[in-house]
Every structure is written in structure tokens, then in C-alpha cells.
């Protein structure tokens, strides 16, 4: 335990919050795989409080003065940490559970929050909140998984007693509980009245990102809006440091979730803006993060700008290449049947990521490209007297469009009324400019910009 508080004292001397946070890690360093067990075995439940107080005083006395309240605050934190380590170590040998680990870590979270509220913990220590909050969420997820497996195993014997319980609500009970404690950390950071240079507000975006992850895991992404509205109020009053002043890792995560939130609300213009910000901030070697961003940015660009992903863009992301490249090729060719098959092939992932309905709208772009090919194949009208340049034929029989649609729908016979309906939708969605002359059986297209966004 002496080495633990040697690091504690060193962190306080240097005001190094990240070194301090490592003293509260539930994961042993790679070069010291038995560190947690050694800390746990260095004392016992009767002596732990006195031992920790002794170590804090002896290691800190010659380095940096800590007042009585702050010492007691850290003692309570490290006693709770020691208790949590006991559950973690016991769990390694199958003598504890993730639920007990979560409960003990939740107690540690409360002790740390109390330290900021009552013991005067300084703002440079906020990386400790990062460490505690991060693992509180992970332990809650592990606990819920464990409880879910246990519930499944015992479903036969306990089914008669389940009438009053909502299994879906109980399924993520620990994560829902975790969300309440993360909101306490959010409030702790947000309401700090210290000057910006010494404020806990520098921890706000890390906590917001944890809340975003929690809400999305709970399938309650809309609750993120409450956090953003609260943040906007403080930003409006000038009570928050600018986002650009925060670490890049926190900014890219925040922009990603903000973009996905707009995406789910079908505000694709704003979604694209935030996702592009996240993409530009993302480290070039963070392939998994870049893949997550592209999973939503590609459908956004398809709808807002009709831009398809290139092979060069996707070559470093095999998973995305498998999902999106066939769709992009089908859209470009106007191959409706193959587009439907490619969408069907990736349906499970598209539905899970909640991008299926957005990608389905890509069929309109594929249809537009097919109709454009018919328009180009129609060639030019005979130039009239005085016209130097030939003019494209703008009166296209509906039968020609029908033949092309049937051909690229695997020879499925589509009647003329249905084709006219499809053409009317294209005109309504501003993917094709013109009108249908039904009595003559033709489509009269605009002489300029017949197919917006394609250069024709």
C-alpha cells in the first residue's frame, strides 16, 4: 500500500490529476499484474481506515500540506476503493459477483463526490472523476449482463413470482441506476462557482460523453437533449470554457454523439455538420472511431448531397466496404433490384445501427440515376432553324421509362400507372424537373437541370 500513497503524494505535489486517477484504477498495470491483490492484502477491515490515514499523512507531510478535512475526505475515498478491490479480487476467484463490484464502486463514487462537496478537493483532481465514472458504467453493464444470465437460468423456477415485474425494465436496472450517479457528477462539475482556471467545469464534456453512451445503451437517446439544453444555457451565459479548449478526444466523442442524435431526429443537415467535425478531429490511427463516424456520415452525405462513398475512402474499413460499397455501386448504376438485395443483405446491421430507413431512401437516388440514363439515351432533337447547338430531347415517352424500370427490377412487370406514380414522386422530391402529360403518355423535362445535382 505504501507505493499507492507514494503515487498519491507525488500527484498532489505535481498537481497531476491523471497520476492521481491511476491510484484509483480497478485495473492492474501490465507490469504489475498482482498490484490490486497486494493492496487488498496489505491491511484488513479493522485497520484499513487507520492505515490509510497514516500513509496519507506520512507520504504527504514532507511534500504538500493537506488540511484536516481534505485528509479525511481522501481517507473515506481510499477506504471505499479498498473495499471495491476486495470484491474485484474475490471475483477473480469466483467468490464475488459483478453486482457486488458495482455496488462497492457506487459507494466509492459517492465518497468521491462527497469529497468535492465537503472536503474541498481541488479542480486539478477531476481526472479521478473520469476514472470512477468510466468504470461505474462498465461495471453496471457487466452487472446487468450477469443478472440477465442469472434470470434466464432461473426462469423456470421463478416464473410464478414474475407477474409484478417488468423484465425489460429490470434488464438494465444497474445501468439506469448508474445514470443517476453520472448525473450527480454532471451537476457537480456544472455548478462549480470557482474561477474558470480552477473550475471543475473542465470535467463537463467527459461526463457528458459518459451520459451519452449510457443513454444510447439504454435506448433512450432522446434524454441526451436535456443535457444539451442545460449545457446551452450555461454556454449562453458565458459560464463555460469554449469546446475548443477541451482535449481533442473529448471533443470528437461529443461531436459524434451530437451528430448521431441529429441523425436519429432526421435533421440530416445538422447531423452531417457535426459528424464532419468529428471526422476531422478523429486521430488518423483511431480506425474504430473513424468507422463509427462513417457509419452515420455516409448515409447523411447520401441524402444531403447525393455523395457516394468511394473505394479509396472505404479501403481501410473492410466492414464498411462490405456494407456500403455494393449499395454505392447499385445507386450509381441505377440497378434497383441489386440495390434491394444489398440492402437486404446488410439489414441486420443497418437496423441495429438505426440507419436502415435512411439508406432505404437511397433507392430514390438509384431511380433518379436510372431515369437520367434513359434521358441521355434519348439523344438530341433535330436542331431547329437558327439553332447552332443540338438540344437534348426533353419529351420522353413514359413507355421508355417503364421499360428501363422493368429491366432493372429483374424483369418484374410494372404497369404504366405505377411508373407514372414513381415519376411523379421524383418530380415532387425535386430529383427530376418536369411534368407528366398523361393524355399524350410522355414526360416533359426541363431543358436545363432536368436532373438536379447531376450536371444535366
JSON list of N, CA, C and O in Angstrom, two decimals, residues 334 336 367 370-371 374 396-416 419-420 422-423:
[
{"chain": "A", "resi": 334, "resn": "UNK", "atom": "N", "xyz": [-27.96, 2.66, -61.08]},
{"chain": "A", "resi": 334, "resn": "UNK", "atom": "CA", "xyz": [-29.41, 2.71, -61.17]},
{"chain": "A", "resi": 334, "resn": "UNK", "atom": "C", "xyz": [-30.02, 1.32, -61.14]},
{"chain": "A", "resi": 334, "resn": "UNK", "atom": "O", "xyz": [-31.13, 1.11, -61.65]},
{"chain": "A", "resi": 336, "resn": "UNK", "atom": "N", "xyz": [-31.95, -1.12, -59.47]},
{"chain": "A", "resi": 336, "resn": "UNK", "atom": "CA", "xyz": [-32.90, -1.15, -58.35]},
{"chain": "A", "resi": 336, "resn": "UNK", "atom": "C", "xyz": [-32.94, -2.52, -57.68]},
{"chain": "A", "resi": 336, "resn": "UNK", "atom": "O", "xyz": [-32.97, -2.61, -56.45]},
{"chain": "A", "resi": 367, "resn": "UNK", "atom": "N", "xyz": [-33.03, 5.34, -58.54]},
{"chain": "A", "resi": 367, "resn": "UNK", "atom": "CA", "xyz": [-34.06, 5.52, -59.56]},
{"chain": "A", "resi": 367, "resn": "UNK", "atom": "C", "xyz": [-33.78, 6.77, -60.40]},
{"chain": "A", "resi": 367, "resn": "UNK", "atom": "O", "xyz": [-33.93, 6.75, -61.63]},
{"chain": "A", "resi": 370, "resn": "UNK", "atom": "N", "xyz": [-31.18, 6.00, -62.88]},
{"chain": "A", "resi": 370, "resn": "UNK", "atom": "CA", "xyz": [-31.71, 5.17, -63.96]},
{"chain": "A", "resi": 370, "resn": "UNK", "atom": "C", "xyz": [-32.50, 6.02, -64.96]},
{"chain": "A", "resi": 370, "resn": "UNK", "atom": "O", "xyz": [-32.33, 5.89, -66.18]},
{"chain": "A", "resi": 371, "resn": "UNK", "atom": "N", "xyz": [-33.36, 6.89, -64.44]},
{"chain": "A", "resi": 371, "resn": "UNK", "atom": "CA", "xyz": [-34.15, 7.76, -65.31]},
{"chain": "A", "resi": 371, "resn": "UNK", "atom": "C", "xyz": [-33.25, 8.71, -66.10]},
{"chain": "A", "resi": 371, "resn": "UNK", "atom": "O", "xyz": [-33.51, 9.01, -67.27]},
{"chain": "A", "resi": 374, "resn": "UNK", "atom": "N", "xyz": [-31.95, 6.98, -69.13]},
{"chain": "A", "resi": 374, "resn": "UNK", "atom": "CA", "xyz": [-32.96, 6.94, -70.20]},
{"chain": "A", "resi": 374, "resn": "UNK", "atom": "C", "xyz": [-32.98, 8.28, -70.93]},
{"chain": "A", "resi": 374, "resn": "UNK", "atom": "O", "xyz": [-33.05, 8.34, -72.17]},
{"chain": "A", "resi": 396, "resn": "UNK", "atom": "N", "xyz": [-40.00, 12.65, -73.26]},
{"chain": "A", "resi": 396, "resn": "UNK", "atom": "CA", "xyz": [-39.66, 11.22, -73.20]},
{"chain": "A", "resi": 396, "resn": "UNK", "atom": "C", "xyz": [-40.94, 10.41, -72.98]},
{"chain": "A", "resi": 396, "resn": "UNK", "atom": "O", "xyz": [-41.68, 10.67, -72.02]},
{"chain": "A", "resi": 397, "resn": "UNK", "atom": "N", "xyz": [-41.23, 9.44, -73.83]},
{"chain": "A", "resi": 397, "resn": "UNK", "atom": "CA", "xyz": [-42.41, 8.60, -73.60]},
{"chain": "A", "resi": 397, "resn": "UNK", "atom": "C", "xyz": [-42.30, 7.86, -72.26]},
{"chain": "A", "resi": 397, "resn": "UNK", "atom": "O", "xyz": [-41.23, 7.36, -71.88]},
{"chain": "A", "resi": 398, "resn": "UNK", "atom": "N", "xyz": [-43.41, 7.79, -71.54]},
{"chain": "A", "resi": 398, "resn": "UNK", "atom": "CA", "xyz": [-43.46, 7.05, -70.27]},
{"chain": "A", "resi": 398, "resn": "UNK", "atom": "C", "xyz": [-43.07, 5.59, -70.50]},
{"chain": "A", "resi": 398, "resn": "UNK", "atom": "O", "xyz": [-42.45, 4.95, -69.64]},
{"chain": "A", "resi": 399, "resn": "UNK", "atom": "N", "xyz": [-43.39, 5.08, -71.70]},
{"chain": "A", "resi": 399, "resn": "UNK", "atom": "CA", "xyz": [-43.08, 3.67, -72.01]},
{"chain": "A", "resi": 399, "resn": "UNK", "atom": "C", "xyz": [-41.57, 3.40, -71.94]},
{"chain": "A", "resi": 399, "resn": "UNK", "atom": "O", "xyz": [-41.15, 2.30, -71.56]},
{"chain": "A", "resi": 400, "resn": "UNK", "atom": "N", "xyz": [-40.74, 4.39, -72.30]},
{"chain": "A", "resi": 400, "resn": "UNK", "atom": "CA", "xyz": [-39.29, 4.20, -72.25]},
{"chain": "A", "resi": 400, "resn": "UNK", "atom": "C", "xyz": [-38.81, 4.10, -70.79]},
{"chain": "A", "resi": 400, "resn": "UNK", "atom": "O", "xyz": [-37.97, 3.27, -70.45]},
{"chain": "A", "resi": 401, "resn": "UNK", "atom": "N", "xyz": [-39.36, 4.95, -69.94]},
{"chain": "A", "resi": 401, "resn": "UNK", "atom": "CA", "xyz": [-39.03, 4.88, -68.51]},
{"chain": "A", "resi": 401, "resn": "UNK", "atom": "C", "xyz": [-39.50, 3.56, -67.92]},
{"chain": "A", "resi": 401, "resn": "UNK", "atom": "O", "xyz": [-38.80, 2.93, -67.12]},
{"chain": "A", "resi": 402, "resn": "UNK", "atom": "N", "xyz": [-40.70, 3.13, -68.37]},
{"chain": "A", "resi": 402, "resn": "UNK", "atom": "CA", "xyz": [-41.26, 1.87, -67.86]},
{"chain": "A", "resi": 402, "resn": "UNK", "atom": "C", "xyz": [-40.37, 0.68, -68.24]},
{"chain": "A", "resi": 402, "resn": "UNK", "atom": "O", "xyz": [-40.11, -0.20, -67.43]},
{"chain": "A", "resi": 403, "resn": "UNK", "atom": "N", "xyz": [-39.88, 0.68, -69.47]},
{"chain": "A", "resi": 403, "resn": "UNK", "atom": "CA", "xyz": [-39.03, -0.42, -69.94]},
{"chain": "A", "resi": 403, "resn": "UNK", "atom": "C", "xyz": [-37.75, -0.51, -69.11]},
{"chain": "A", "resi": 403, "resn": "UNK", "atom": "O", "xyz": [-37.31, -1.60, -68.72]},
{"chain": "A", "resi": 404, "resn": "UNK", "atom": "N", "xyz": [-37.15, 0.66, -68.81]},
{"chain": "A", "resi": 404, "resn": "UNK", "atom": "CA", "xyz": [-35.91, 0.68, -68.03]},
{"chain": "A", "resi": 404, "resn": "UNK", "atom": "C", "xyz": [-36.16, 0.21, -66.60]},
{"chain": "A", "resi": 404, "resn": "UNK", "atom": "O", "xyz": [-35.38, -0.58, -66.04]},
{"chain": "A", "resi": 405, "resn": "UNK", "atom": "N", "xyz": [-37.25, 0.66, -65.99]},
{"chain": "A", "resi": 405, "resn": "UNK", "atom": "CA", "xyz": [-37.55, 0.27, -64.61]},
{"chain": "A", "resi": 405, "resn": "UNK", "atom": "C", "xyz": [-37.83, -1.22, -64.53]},
{"chain": "A", "resi": 405, "resn": "UNK", "atom": "O", "xyz": [-37.36, -1.91, -63.61]},
{"chain": "A", "resi": 406, "resn": "UNK", "atom": "N", "xyz": [-38.56, -1.76, -65.50]},
{"chain": "A", "resi": 406, "resn": "UNK", "atom": "CA", "xyz": [-38.83, -3.21, -65.52]},
{"chain": "A", "resi": 406, "resn": "UNK", "atom": "C", "xyz": [-37.53, -4.00, -65.70]},
{"chain": "A", "resi": 406, "resn": "UNK", "atom": "O", "xyz": [-37.32, -5.04, -65.06]},
{"chain": "A", "resi": 407, "resn": "UNK", "atom": "N", "xyz": [-36.65, -3.49, -66.56]},
{"chain": "A", "resi": 407, "resn": "UNK", "atom": "CA", "xyz": [-35.38, -4.18, -66.83]},
{"chain": "A", "resi": 407, "resn": "UNK", "atom": "C", "xyz": [-34.53, -4.27, -65.57]},
{"chain": "A", "resi": 407, "resn": "UNK", "atom": "O", "xyz": [-33.94, -5.32, -65.30]},
{"chain": "A", "resi": 408, "resn": "UNK", "atom": "N", "xyz": [-34.48, -3.19, -64.80]},
{"chain": "A", "resi": 408, "resn": "UNK", "atom": "CA", "xyz": [-33.65, -3.18, -63.60]},
{"chain": "A", "resi": 408, "resn": "UNK", "atom": "C", "xyz": [-34.44, -3.56, -62.34]},
{"chain": "A", "resi": 408, "resn": "UNK", "atom": "O", "xyz": [-34.00, -3.29, -61.23]},
{"chain": "A", "resi": 409, "resn": "UNK", "atom": "N", "xyz": [-35.60, -4.13, -62.54]},
{"chain": "A", "resi": 409, "resn": "UNK", "atom": "CA", "xyz": [-36.35, -4.71, -61.42]},
{"chain": "A", "resi": 409, "resn": "UNK", "atom": "C", "xyz": [-36.48, -6.21, -61.65]},
{"chain": "A", "resi": 409, "resn": "UNK", "atom": "O", "xyz": [-37.48, -6.83, -61.29]},
{"chain": "A", "resi": 410, "resn": "UNK", "atom": "N", "xyz": [-35.48, -6.79, -62.30]},
{"chain": "A", "resi": 410, "resn": "UNK", "atom": "CA", "xyz": [-35.41, -8.22, -62.63]},
{"chain": "A", "resi": 410, "resn": "UNK", "atom": "C", "xyz": [-36.62, -8.65, -63.46]},
{"chain": "A", "resi": 410, "resn": "UNK", "atom": "O", "xyz": [-37.30, -9.64, -63.16]},
{"chain": "A", "resi": 411, "resn": "UNK", "atom": "N", "xyz": [-36.90, -7.84, -64.49]},
{"chain": "A", "resi": 411, "resn": "UNK", "atom": "CA", "xyz": [-38.00, -8.12, -65.43]},
{"chain": "A", "resi": 411, "resn": "UNK", "atom": "C", "xyz": [-39.37, -8.20, -64.76]},
{"chain": "A", "resi": 411, "resn": "UNK", "atom": "O", "xyz": [-40.30, -8.78, -65.30]},
{"chain": "A", "resi": 412, "resn": "UNK", "atom": "N", "xyz": [-39.47, -7.63, -63.58]},
{"chain": "A", "resi": 412, "resn": "UNK", "atom": "CA", "xyz": [-40.79, -7.58, -62.92]},
{"chain": "A", "resi": 412, "resn": "UNK", "atom": "C", "xyz": [-41.68, -6.63, -63.71]},
{"chain": "A", "resi": 412, "resn": "UNK", "atom": "O", "xyz": [-41.29, -5.51, -64.04]},
{"chain": "A", "resi": 413, "resn": "UNK", "atom": "N", "xyz": [-42.88, -7.08, -64.05]},
{"chain": "A", "resi": 413, "resn": "UNK", "atom": "CA", "xyz": [-43.78, -6.25, -64.84]},
{"chain": "A", "resi": 413, "resn": "UNK", "atom": "C", "xyz": [-44.42, -5.19, -63.97]},
{"chain": "A", "resi": 413, "resn": "UNK", "atom": "O", "xyz": [-45.07, -5.49, -62.96]},
{"chain": "A", "resi": 414, "resn": "UNK", "atom": "N", "xyz": [-44.21, -3.95, -64.35]},
{"chain": "A", "resi": 414, "resn": "UNK", "atom": "CA", "xyz": [-44.77, -2.82, -63.60]},
{"chain": "A", "resi": 414, "resn": "UNK", "atom": "C", "xyz": [-45.68, -2.06, -64.55]},
{"chain": "A", "resi": 414, "resn": "UNK", "atom": "O", "xyz": [-45.27, -1.71, -65.66]},
{"chain": "A", "resi": 415, "resn": "UNK", "atom": "N", "xyz": [-46.91, -1.85, -64.12]},
{"chain": "A", "resi": 415, "resn": "UNK", "atom": "CA", "xyz": [-47.85, -1.21, -65.05]},
{"chain": "A", "resi": 415, "resn": "UNK", "atom": "C", "xyz": [-47.58, 0.28, -65.18]},
{"chain": "A", "resi": 415, "resn": "UNK", "atom": "O", "xyz": [-46.85, 0.88, -64.38]},
{"chain": "A", "resi": 416, "resn": "UNK", "atom": "N", "xyz": [-48.18, 0.87, -66.17]},
{"chain": "A", "resi": 416, "resn": "UNK", "atom": "CA", "xyz": [-47.91, 2.27, -66.50]},
{"chain": "A", "resi": 416, "resn": "UNK", "atom": "C", "xyz": [-48.32, 3.21, -65.38]},
{"chain": "A", "resi": 416, "resn": "UNK", "atom": "O", "xyz": [-47.62, 4.20, -65.10]},
{"chain": "A", "resi": 419, "resn": "UNK", "atom": "N", "xyz": [-45.63, 3.34, -62.81]},
{"chain": "A", "resi": 419, "resn": "UNK", "atom": "CA", "xyz": [-44.47, 4.09, -63.32]},
{"chain": "A", "resi": 419, "resn": "UNK", "atom": "C", "xyz": [-44.75, 5.59, -63.24]},
{"chain": "A", "resi": 419, "resn": "UNK", "atom": "O", "xyz": [-43.88, 6.37, -62.82]},
{"chain": "A", "resi": 420, "resn": "UNK", "atom": "N", "xyz": [-45.94, 5.99, -63.62]},
{"chain": "A", "resi": 420, "resn": "UNK", "atom": "CA", "xyz": [-46.30, 7.41, -63.54]},
{"chain": "A", "resi": 420, "resn": "UNK", "atom": "C", "xyz": [-46.25, 7.90, -62.10]},
{"chain": "A", "resi": 420, "resn": "UNK", "atom": "O", "xyz": [-45.85, 9.04, -61.82]},
{"chain": "A", "resi": 422, "resn": "UNK", "atom": "N", "xyz": [-44.25, 6.68, -59.75]},
{"chain": "A", "resi": 422, "resn": "UNK", "atom": "CA", "xyz": [-42.83, 6.82, -59.41]},
{"chain": "A", "resi": 422, "resn": "UNK", "atom": "C", "xyz": [-42.26, 8.11, -60.00]},
{"chain": "A", "resi": 422, "resn": "UNK", "atom": "O", "xyz": [-41.50, 8.83, -59.33]},
{"chain": "A", "resi": 423, "resn": "UNK", "atom": "N", "xyz": [-42.62, 8.42, -61.24]},
{"chain": "A", "resi": 423, "resn": "UNK", "atom": "CA", "xyz": [-42.13, 9.64, -61.88]},
{"chain": "A", "resi": 423, "resn": "UNK", "atom": "C", "xyz": [-42.66, 10.88, -61.16]},
{"chain": "A", "resi": 423, "resn": "UNK", "atom": "O", "xyz": [-41.91, 11.86, -60.97]}
]
